[in-house]
Amino acid sequence: AEELGLKCIIICSELSLLSRQQLDVCSFYVLGPEGYADLFRRAVELVGNHPATYGFYIADEPLEPKFMHGVTECYKIMKEVAPHLNPFVNYRDGTPYFDRDSFDGMTFDEWVAYISNEVGVSFVTLDEYGPMINDNLIPDYLKSMRDYVAASEKAGGKPDVWANLLSSAHYAY
């Protein structure tokens, strides 16, 4: 990876909030913030300083309030322990499905500003399946991309927006 200039996002199950169904057994909630920070320090010592390491994966689509809280705290801990790394959270799907109840009543723009300015998130991912399944969802994908970019611009140009293009329509089979 290093020779090719590639960067890796490391998935370490002990550091991840794997799913909303497993929150009570994930290391953040079992060990608490200090224990989680110690666990993350050990991971950084093992692979975090390798030139190909971009960051560590935390979670996918933390849509419930407790899940979002845990992800936010893990993100802050990772940035405090290893500011040179970039924690990875695939925060959510497209904006046509944005549910204010999952985000303490914030609008999408308010949420993007919050995660950028208060949490310190440097990039968000657009995880929209639309272009892959059928033509009816392409407008949703384009709307989501426009909404993410506009919200980022309103928040001062941060966070950056990453578009995730899925390689297979896994729900179409």
PDB file of C-alpha atoms in Angstrom:
ATOM      1  CA  ALA A   1       0.000   0.000   0.000  1.00  0.00           C
ATOM      2  CA  GLU A   2       2.763   2.426   0.928  1.00  0.00           C
ATOM      3  CA  GLU A   3       4.642   1.952  -2.351  1.00  0.00           C
ATOM      4  CA  LEU A   4       1.486   2.754  -4.312  1.00  0.00           C
ATOM      5  CA  GLY A   5       0.537   5.685  -2.109  1.00  0.00           C
ATOM      6  CA  LEU A   6      -2.586   3.937  -0.862  1.00  0.00           C
ATOM      7  CA  LYS A   7      -4.006   4.596   2.574  1.00  0.00           C
ATOM      8  CA  CYS A   8      -5.930   2.053   4.627  1.00  0.00           C
ATOM      9  CA  ILE A   9      -8.812   2.350   7.039  1.00  0.00           C
ATOM     10  CA  ILE A  10      -8.252  -0.317   9.672  1.00  0.00           C
ATOM     11  CA  ILE A  11     -11.187  -2.331  10.958  1.00  0.00           C
ATOM     12  CA  CYS A  12     -10.481  -3.572  14.466  1.00  0.00           C
ATOM     13  CA  SER A  13     -13.567  -5.236  15.917  1.00  0.00           C
ATOM     14  CA  GLU A  14     -12.542  -4.323  19.466  1.00  0.00           C
ATOM     15  CA  LEU A  15     -12.692  -0.618  18.547  1.00  0.00           C
ATOM     16  CA  SER A  16     -15.829  -0.692  16.406  1.00  0.00           C
ATOM     17  CA  LEU A  17     -19.400  -0.127  17.425  1.00  0.00           C
ATOM     18  CA  LEU A  18     -20.385  -2.953  15.134  1.00  0.00           C
ATOM     19  CA  SER A  19     -24.123  -2.548  15.056  1.00  0.00           C
ATOM     20  CA  ARG A  20     -26.993  -1.011  16.904  1.00  0.00           C
ATOM     21  CA  GLN A  21     -27.965  -4.466  18.129  1.00  0.00           C
ATOM     22  CA  GLN A  22     -24.585  -4.942  19.853  1.00  0.00           C
ATOM     23  CA  LEU A  23     -24.070  -1.613  21.620  1.00  0.00           C
ATOM     24  CA  ASP A  24     -24.169  -3.011  25.134  1.00  0.00           C
ATOM     25  CA  VAL A  25     -21.308  -5.417  24.452  1.00  0.00           C
ATOM     26  CA  CYS A  26     -19.016  -3.113  22.452  1.00  0.00           C
ATOM     27  CA  SER A  27     -15.791  -2.038  24.118  1.00  0.00           C
ATOM     28  CA  PHE A  28     -16.757   1.636  24.461  1.00  0.00           C
ATOM     29  CA  TYR A  29     -19.756   0.813  26.646  1.00  0.00           C
ATOM     30  CA  VAL A  30     -18.080  -2.082  28.464  1.00  0.00           C
ATOM     31  CA  LEU A  31     -14.740  -0.368  29.196  1.00  0.00           C
ATOM     32  CA  GLY A  32     -15.899   3.231  29.413  1.00  0.00           C
ATOM     33  CA  PRO A  33     -14.121   6.168  27.785  1.00  0.00           C
ATOM     34  CA  GLU A  34     -10.786   5.688  29.585  1.00  0.00           C
ATOM     35  CA  GLY A  35     -10.650   1.968  28.874  1.00  0.00           C
ATOM     36  CA  TYR A  36     -11.574   2.596  25.255  1.00  0.00           C
ATOM     37  CA  ALA A  37      -8.798   5.203  24.970  1.00  0.00           C
ATOM     38  CA  ASP A  38      -6.274   2.706  26.383  1.00  0.00           C
ATOM     39  CA  LEU A  39      -7.430   0.063  23.913  1.00  0.00           C
ATOM     40  CA  PHE A  40      -7.102   2.545  21.062  1.00  0.00           C
ATOM     41  CA  ARG A  41      -3.592   3.561  22.207  1.00  0.00           C
ATOM     42  CA  ARG A  42      -2.533  -0.073  21.910  1.00  0.00           C
ATOM     43  CA  ALA A  43      -3.991  -0.296  18.396  1.00  0.00           C
ATOM     44  CA  VAL A  44      -2.125   2.871  17.397  1.00  0.00           C
ATOM     45  CA  GLU A  45       1.109   1.406  18.758  1.00  0.00           C
ATOM     46  CA  LEU A  46       0.579  -1.747  16.682  1.00  0.00           C
ATOM     47  CA  VAL A  47      -0.489  -0.297  13.312  1.00  0.00           C
ATOM     48  CA  GLY A  48      -1.583   3.298  13.723  1.00  0.00           C
ATOM     49  CA  ASN A  49       1.765   4.838  12.941  1.00  0.00           C
ATOM     50  CA  HIS A  50       2.352   2.845   9.770  1.00  0.00           C
ATOM     51  CA  PRO A  51       2.565   5.245   6.779  1.00  0.00           C
ATOM     52  CA  ALA A  52      -0.306   3.434   5.021  1.00  0.00           C
ATOM     53  CA  THR A  53      -2.725   3.819   7.939  1.00  0.00           C
ATOM     54  CA  TYR A  54      -5.279   6.523   7.245  1.00  0.00           C
ATOM     55  CA  GLY A  55      -7.460   5.822  10.255  1.00  0.00           C
ATOM     56  CA  PHE A  56      -9.652   3.352  12.099  1.00  0.00           C
ATOM     57  CA  TYR A  57     -13.240   2.360  11.358  1.00  0.00           C
ATOM     58  CA  ILE A  58     -15.796   3.101  14.078  1.00  0.00           C
ATOM     59  CA  ALA A  59     -19.293   2.337  12.769  1.00  0.00           C
ATOM     60  CA  ASP A  60     -21.831   2.163   9.964  1.00  0.00           C
ATOM     61  CA  GLU A  61     -25.002   4.260  10.000  1.00  0.00           C
ATOM     62  CA  PRO A  62     -25.363   5.149  13.682  1.00  0.00           C
ATOM     63  CA  LEU A  63     -28.992   6.151  13.338  1.00  0.00           C
ATOM     64  CA  GLU A  64     -30.260   5.711  16.902  1.00  0.00           C
ATOM     65  CA  PRO A  65     -29.397   8.349  19.543  1.00  0.00           C
ATOM     66  CA  LYS A  66     -27.411   5.974  21.801  1.00  0.00           C
ATOM     67  CA  PHE A  67     -25.495   4.627  18.806  1.00  0.00           C
ATOM     68  CA  MET A  68     -24.751   8.184  17.588  1.00  0.00           C
ATOM     69  CA  HIS A  69     -23.600   9.223  21.071  1.00  0.00           C
ATOM     70  CA  GLY A  70     -21.193   6.290  21.295  1.00  0.00           C
ATOM     71  CA  VAL A  71     -19.815   6.983  17.821  1.00  0.00           C
ATOM     72  CA  THR A  72     -19.319  10.665  18.645  1.00  0.00           C
ATOM     73  CA  GLU A  73     -17.446   9.840  21.842  1.00  0.00           C
ATOM     74  CA  CYS A  74     -15.273   7.228  20.105  1.00  0.00           C
ATOM     75  CA  TYR A  75     -14.455   9.731  17.369  1.00  0.00           C
ATOM     76  CA  LYS A  76     -13.371  12.358  19.907  1.00  0.00           C
ATOM     77  CA  ILE A  77     -11.222   9.828  21.778  1.00  0.00           C
ATOM     78  CA  MET A  78      -9.514   8.689  18.590  1.00  0.00           C
ATOM     79  CA  LYS A  79      -8.728  12.275  17.531  1.00  0.00           C
ATOM     80  CA  GLU A  80      -7.400  13.088  21.011  1.00  0.00           C
ATOM     81  CA  VAL A  81      -5.178  10.000  21.197  1.00  0.00           C
ATOM     82  CA  ALA A  82      -3.968  10.077  17.588  1.00  0.00           C
ATOM     83  CA  PRO A  83      -4.671  13.429  15.917  1.00  0.00           C
ATOM     84  CA  HIS A  84      -2.672  12.347  12.855  1.00  0.00           C
ATOM     85  CA  LEU A  85      -5.265   9.647  12.069  1.00  0.00           C
ATOM     86  CA  ASN A  86      -8.753   9.979  10.617  1.00  0.00           C
ATOM     87  CA  PRO A  87     -11.518   7.982  12.300  1.00  0.00           C
ATOM     88  CA  PHE A  88     -13.973   6.579   9.767  1.00  0.00           C
ATOM     89  CA  VAL A  89     -17.713   6.602  10.332  1.00  0.00           C
ATOM     90  CA  ASN A  90     -20.171   5.926   7.563  1.00  0.00           C
ATOM     91  CA  TYR A  91     -22.640   8.217   9.282  1.00  0.00           C
ATOM     92  CA  ARG A  92     -25.747   7.716   7.273  1.00  0.00           C
ATOM     93  CA  ASP A  93     -27.563   7.019   4.068  1.00  0.00           C
ATOM     94  CA  GLY A  94     -28.923   9.713   1.771  1.00  0.00           C
ATOM     95  CA  THR A  95     -30.687  12.873   2.849  1.00  0.00           C
ATOM     96  CA  PRO A  96     -34.124  11.906   1.477  1.00  0.00           C
ATOM     97  CA  TYR A  97     -34.227   9.518   4.467  1.00  0.00           C
ATOM     98  CA  PHE A  98     -32.932  11.942   7.122  1.00  0.00           C
ATOM     99  CA  ASP A  99     -34.752  11.421  10.414  1.00  0.00           C
ATOM    100  CA  ARG A 100     -34.433  14.353  12.820  1.00  0.00           C
ATOM    101  CA  ASP A 101     -35.305  12.123  15.782  1.00  0.00           C
ATOM    102  CA  SER A 102     -32.016  10.262  15.329  1.00  0.00           C
ATOM    103  CA  PHE A 103     -30.050  13.504  15.580  1.00  0.00           C
ATOM    104  CA  ASP A 104     -31.495  15.264  18.632  1.00  0.00           C
ATOM    105  CA  GLY A 105     -33.953  17.230  16.493  1.00  0.00           C
ATOM    106  CA  MET A 106     -31.269  18.856  14.327  1.00  0.00           C
ATOM    107  CA  THR A 107     -31.854  19.572  10.673  1.00  0.00           C
ATOM    108  CA  PHE A 108     -29.416  17.983   8.227  1.00  0.00           C
ATOM    109  CA  ASP A 109     -27.474  21.259   7.849  1.00  0.00           C
ATOM    110  CA  GLU A 110     -27.302  21.706  11.635  1.00  0.00           C
ATOM    111  CA  TRP A 111     -26.089  18.132  12.038  1.00  0.00           C
ATOM    112  CA  VAL A 112     -23.311  18.557   9.440  1.00  0.00           C
ATOM    113  CA  ALA A 113     -22.183  21.798  11.145  1.00  0.00           C
ATOM    114  CA  TYR A 114     -22.263  20.058  14.544  1.00  0.00           C
ATOM    115  CA  ILE A 115     -20.167  17.059  13.525  1.00  0.00           C
ATOM    116  CA  SER A 116     -17.712  19.342  11.740  1.00  0.00           C
ATOM    117  CA  ASN A 117     -17.379  22.113  14.317  1.00  0.00           C
ATOM    118  CA  GLU A 118     -18.104  20.366  17.615  1.00  0.00           C
ATOM    119  CA  VAL A 119     -16.953  16.802  17.003  1.00  0.00           C
ATOM    120  CA  GLY A 120     -14.147  17.630  14.576  1.00  0.00           C
ATOM    121  CA  VAL A 121     -15.200  15.321  11.758  1.00  0.00           C
ATOM    122  CA  SER A 122     -13.086  16.070   8.684  1.00  0.00           C
ATOM    123  CA  PHE A 123     -15.159  14.143   6.115  1.00  0.00           C
ATOM    124  CA  VAL A 124     -18.589  12.585   5.731  1.00  0.00           C
ATOM    125  CA  THR A 125     -19.573   9.786   3.405  1.00  0.00           C
ATOM    126  CA  LEU A 126     -22.562   9.768   1.122  1.00  0.00           C
ATOM    127  CA  ASP A 127     -23.790   6.183   1.343  1.00  0.00           C
ATOM    128  CA  GLU A 128     -26.608   6.178  -1.173  1.00  0.00           C
ATOM    129  CA  TYR A 129     -27.489   3.021  -3.097  1.00  0.00           C
ATOM    130  CA  GLY A 130     -29.530   4.806  -5.747  1.00  0.00           C
ATOM    131  CA  PRO A 131     -27.363   4.612  -8.861  1.00  0.00           C
ATOM    132  CA  MET A 132     -27.075   0.860  -8.610  1.00  0.00           C
ATOM    133  CA  ILE A 133     -30.568  -0.446  -8.204  1.00  0.00           C
ATOM    134  CA  ASN A 134     -32.687   1.298 -10.823  1.00  0.00           C
ATOM    135  CA  ASP A 135     -33.273   4.632 -12.451  1.00  0.00           C
ATOM    136  CA  ASN A 136     -35.934   5.803  -9.966  1.00  0.00           C
ATOM    137  CA  LEU A 137     -33.335   6.249  -7.234  1.00  0.00           C
ATOM    138  CA  ILE A 138     -30.799   8.256  -9.224  1.00  0.00           C
ATOM    139  CA  PRO A 139     -32.626  11.522  -8.369  1.00  0.00           C
ATOM    140  CA  ASP A 140     -32.312  10.608  -4.661  1.00  0.00           C
ATOM    141  CA  TYR A 141     -28.572  10.099  -5.101  1.00  0.00           C
ATOM    142  CA  LEU A 142     -28.145  13.448  -6.854  1.00  0.00           C
ATOM    143  CA  LYS A 143     -30.302  15.213  -4.247  1.00  0.00           C
ATOM    144  CA  SER A 144     -28.238  13.679  -1.448  1.00  0.00           C
ATOM    145  CA  MET A 145     -24.968  14.720  -3.063  1.00  0.00           C
ATOM    146  CA  ARG A 146     -26.259  18.262  -3.521  1.00  0.00           C
ATOM    147  CA  ASP A 147     -27.515  18.360   0.107  1.00  0.00           C
ATOM    148  CA  TYR A 148     -24.209  17.068   1.525  1.00  0.00           C
ATOM    149  CA  VAL A 149     -22.126  19.559  -0.460  1.00  0.00           C
ATOM    150  CA  ALA A 150     -24.456  22.476   0.374  1.00  0.00           C
ATOM    151  CA  ALA A 151     -24.419  21.617   4.095  1.00  0.00           C
ATOM    152  CA  SER A 152     -20.634  21.365   4.040  1.00  0.00           C
ATOM    153  CA  GLU A 153     -20.366  24.759   2.340  1.00  0.00           C
ATOM    154  CA  LYS A 154     -22.711  26.297   4.949  1.00  0.00           C
ATOM    155  CA  ALA A 155     -20.447  24.839   7.668  1.00  0.00           C
ATOM    156  CA  GLY A 156     -17.452  26.653   6.189  1.00  0.00           C
ATOM    157  CA  GLY A 157     -16.331  24.084   3.647  1.00  0.00           C
ATOM    158  CA  LYS A 158     -15.902  21.312   6.167  1.00  0.00           C
ATOM    159  CA  PRO A 159     -16.368  18.452   6.376  1.00  0.00           C
ATOM    160  CA  ASP A 160     -15.240  17.151   3.011  1.00  0.00           C
ATOM    161  CA  VAL A 161     -17.803  14.964   1.254  1.00  0.00           C
ATOM    162  CA  TRP A 162     -16.832  11.462   0.119  1.00  0.00           C
ATOM    163  CA  ALA A 163     -19.129   9.699  -2.325  1.00  0.00           C
ATOM    164  CA  ASN A 164     -19.290   5.943  -1.776  1.00  0.00           C
ATOM    165  CA  LEU A 165     -20.243   4.195  -4.960  1.00  0.00           C
ATOM    166  CA  LEU A 166     -21.237   0.637  -4.208  1.00  0.00           C
ATOM    167  CA  SER A 167     -19.917  -2.067  -6.494  1.00  0.00           C
ATOM    168  CA  SER A 168     -22.962  -4.345  -6.421  1.00  0.00           C
ATOM    169  CA  ALA A 169     -26.651  -3.848  -5.870  1.00  0.00           C
ATOM    170  CA  HIS A 170     -26.789  -6.233  -2.938  1.00  0.00           C
ATOM    171  CA  TYR A 171     -30.485  -5.619  -2.252  1.00  0.00           C
ATOM    172  CA  ALA A 172     -31.423  -6.361  -5.873  1.00  0.00           C
ATOM    173  CA  TYR A 173     -30.612 -10.085  -5.654  1.00  0.00           C
TER     174      TYR A 173
END
